[in-house]
Amino acid sequence: EIVLTQSPGTLSLSPGERATLSCRASQSVSSSYLAWYQQKPGQAPRLLIYGASSRATGIPDRFSGSGSGTDFTLTISRLEPEDFAVYYCQQFGSSSTFGPGTKVDIK
Amino acid sequence: QVQLQESGPGLVKPSETLSLTCAVSGYSISNGYYWGWIRQPPGKGLEWIGSIYHSGSTYYNPSLKSRVTISVDTSKNQFSLKLSSVTAADTAVYYCARGGWLVPNYFDYWGQGTLVTVSS
């Protein structure tokens, strides 16, 4: 089973700042099968990025994804108030796993 | 617009079987895509349970495989989850979602989730 590790666990930033979230896999993941989600309290996760770098429908361009192999990154170029949430990465190889999440909270 | 809605008992006794159904609207399951179940214990992260294709082909989380059955009913445009021998550790919000065109992959449409508590 591929284990995903996300860092940092919590990121405390101010609106307007840049957020860089990391997702590291225990073995190589095909970029086609790496996704990022945003989850707010009491809500279902929302797909942000699929295929490591493609934005899902309706996702603002301040969200971008990059990476390959075992190291992937989600970047939020300028944080808006609605971006404070928990972010998860997910992979699908022979089975699927999610990372433990990074909480982005207001500094 | 694709919409998914979970339904089923909110309380299940230990050792019994948890059963949930996901009704899909706005898209015919028969047209393709994998359909999956994901759960989230209170205050914790997401765990993939398994995914099914309209043909019935399934992928399961290896850690749950011995207790999980996912099935599809294309005539009712819905799919279902059964998790046997439940314990308190199975208490979670259970989500259904659409995931992957020809192979299981990311989940682009999600249900709102339903809380299932395992308790006597």
XYZ file of C-alpha atoms in Angstrom:
227
model
C 0.000 0.000 0.000
C 1.271 3.451 -0.900
C 1.441 5.742 2.145
C 1.029 9.475 1.613
C 2.610 11.924 4.054
C 1.532 15.556 4.071
C 3.460 18.458 5.508
C 3.149 20.605 7.383
C 0.334 19.339 9.567
C -0.859 22.888 10.116
C -0.011 26.022 8.163
C -0.827 29.354 9.798
C -0.958 32.171 7.270
C -2.670 35.488 6.639
C -5.021 36.312 3.757
C -3.018 37.345 0.705
C -0.056 35.123 1.579
C 1.180 32.167 -0.487
C 0.561 28.626 0.770
C 2.744 25.689 -0.227
C 1.528 22.224 0.792
C 3.543 19.053 0.329
C 2.443 15.477 -0.331
C 5.111 12.764 -0.327
C 4.468 9.152 -1.366
C 6.203 6.056 0.021
C 6.726 4.867 -3.572
C 6.339 6.371 -6.998
C 2.841 7.473 -8.005
C 1.723 8.047 -11.570
C 0.926 11.731 -11.968
C -2.319 10.725 -13.665
C -3.528 9.340 -10.364
C -2.655 12.102 -7.897
C -5.403 14.474 -6.740
C -5.931 17.232 -4.183
C -9.110 18.057 -2.252
C -10.292 20.881 -0.012
C -12.599 20.171 2.929
C -14.374 22.664 5.142
C -16.070 21.741 8.446
C -19.328 19.864 7.958
C -18.857 19.594 4.198
C -17.851 16.891 1.783
C -14.403 17.191 0.209
C -14.186 19.203 -3.012
C -11.905 18.178 -5.856
C -9.324 20.878 -6.615
C -6.607 19.229 -8.699
C -6.450 15.956 -10.637
C -3.646 14.432 -12.655
C -1.249 16.244 -10.298
C -1.627 19.593 -12.094
C -5.044 19.941 -13.783
C -7.589 22.188 -12.091
C -11.060 20.775 -11.652
C -14.045 22.588 -13.110
C -14.703 25.927 -11.431
C -11.495 25.986 -9.385
C -9.819 29.420 -9.338
C -6.416 29.742 -10.954
C -4.793 30.728 -7.649
C -4.753 26.944 -6.994
C -2.022 25.027 -8.786
C -0.525 21.565 -8.494
C 2.869 20.236 -9.470
C 5.227 17.364 -8.921
C 5.957 13.841 -10.033
C 7.187 10.508 -8.734
C 7.042 10.710 -4.955
C 6.860 14.475 -4.372
C 3.830 16.611 -5.121
C 2.899 20.167 -4.196
C -0.305 22.186 -3.967
C 0.216 25.933 -4.118
C -2.327 28.618 -3.329
C -0.825 31.778 -4.761
C -2.741 34.296 -2.638
C -4.972 33.060 0.162
C -8.567 34.244 0.131
C -10.700 34.045 3.315
C -12.611 31.065 1.888
C -9.385 29.071 1.381
C -8.844 28.376 5.074
C -9.656 24.675 5.270
C -8.094 21.208 5.364
C -6.389 19.904 2.227
C -5.906 16.235 1.359
C -3.908 14.534 -1.355
C -5.050 11.192 -2.769
C -3.452 8.574 -5.003
C -4.810 5.618 -6.909
C -2.400 2.849 -7.782
C -3.641 -0.699 -7.287
C -5.743 0.767 -4.498
C -6.329 4.247 -3.166
C -5.035 6.127 -0.151
C -5.430 9.659 1.188
C -2.847 11.692 3.023
C -3.554 12.762 6.614
C -4.291 16.336 5.567
C -2.841 19.813 6.039
C -4.907 22.368 7.892
C -4.511 25.921 6.633
C -5.671 28.285 9.330
C -5.703 32.021 9.843
C -2.650 33.484 11.522
C -25.533 18.212 -12.711
C -24.468 14.943 -11.094
C -25.870 14.500 -7.612
C -25.346 11.698 -5.103
C -27.332 10.996 -1.948
C -26.444 8.476 0.737
C -29.145 6.735 2.750
C -29.277 4.094 5.461
C -29.444 3.570 9.223
C -27.596 6.079 11.358
C -27.097 3.591 14.169
C -25.759 0.052 13.866
C -25.062 -2.419 16.678
C -21.600 -3.927 17.135
C -21.030 -7.167 15.190
C -23.883 -6.362 12.808
C -23.716 -5.312 9.151
C -23.717 -1.681 8.072
C -25.719 -1.123 4.874
C -25.815 2.103 2.876
C -27.162 3.046 -0.533
C -26.108 5.879 -2.819
C -28.726 7.188 -5.246
C -27.302 8.925 -8.305
C -29.179 11.565 -10.295
C -28.164 13.632 -13.290
C -26.051 10.818 -14.749
C -26.716 7.218 -15.671
C -24.373 4.788 -13.919
C -24.663 2.555 -17.003
C -22.844 5.193 -19.066
C -19.596 4.535 -17.260
C -17.336 5.785 -14.465
C -16.335 4.095 -11.260
C -18.378 4.843 -8.151
C -16.876 4.743 -4.701
C -17.305 4.849 -0.959
C -15.081 6.889 1.357
C -15.399 7.314 5.103
C -14.191 9.799 7.701
C -14.200 9.053 11.456
C -15.152 12.088 13.554
C -12.265 14.557 13.649
C -10.029 12.353 11.477
C -8.956 11.988 7.865
C -10.425 10.293 4.813
C -10.272 6.556 4.140
C -11.141 4.982 0.795
C -13.352 1.907 1.202
C -13.775 0.724 -2.361
C -14.999 1.455 -5.878
C -17.260 -0.277 -8.412
C -17.824 -0.016 -12.170
C -21.268 -0.340 -13.761
C -20.266 -3.807 -14.932
C -19.717 -4.852 -11.333
C -15.921 -4.789 -11.375
C -14.683 -3.825 -7.912
C -11.605 -2.551 -6.118
C -11.454 -2.708 -2.325
C -9.219 -1.267 0.363
C -7.044 -4.247 1.370
C -7.488 -3.435 5.068
C -11.298 -3.716 4.777
C -11.619 -6.218 1.942
C -12.656 -9.162 4.108
C -15.659 -7.235 5.454
C -16.757 -5.095 2.478
C -19.148 -5.731 -0.374
C -20.007 -3.022 -2.900
C -22.731 -3.694 -5.450
C -24.460 -1.736 -8.206
C -28.073 -1.664 -9.399
C -28.157 0.062 -12.771
C -31.955 -0.270 -13.026
C -32.320 1.945 -9.951
C -29.223 4.035 -10.770
C -27.710 3.376 -7.382
C -24.893 1.500 -5.700
C -24.567 0.078 -2.226
C -22.112 -0.660 0.552
C -22.210 -3.493 3.059
C -19.660 -3.631 5.882
C -19.917 -6.652 8.139
C -18.892 -7.294 11.747
C -18.764 -3.618 12.605
C -17.126 -2.210 15.736
C -16.928 1.259 17.249
C -13.932 1.899 14.972
C -16.332 1.885 12.014
C -18.157 4.940 13.347
C -17.714 7.582 10.662
C -19.297 9.848 8.112
C -19.698 7.729 4.989
C -19.508 9.447 1.608
C -20.348 8.120 -1.823
C -18.669 9.692 -4.841
C -18.013 9.350 -8.554
C -14.453 8.320 -9.268
C -12.665 7.538 -12.501
C -13.718 7.067 -16.123
C -12.312 3.689 -17.207
C -10.200 3.028 -14.126
C -10.717 4.095 -10.499
C -9.229 7.533 -9.922
C -10.049 10.887 -8.358
C -13.536 11.652 -7.027
C -15.194 14.603 -8.747
C -18.746 14.490 -7.397
C -19.549 13.680 -3.764
C -22.649 13.077 -1.688
C -23.181 15.154 1.438
C -22.223 12.227 3.666
C -24.134 10.304 6.302
C -23.016 9.682 9.877
C -23.135 6.072 10.977
C -22.597 5.361 14.650
C -21.771 1.870 15.879
C -23.108 1.429 19.390
C -25.270 -0.923 21.379
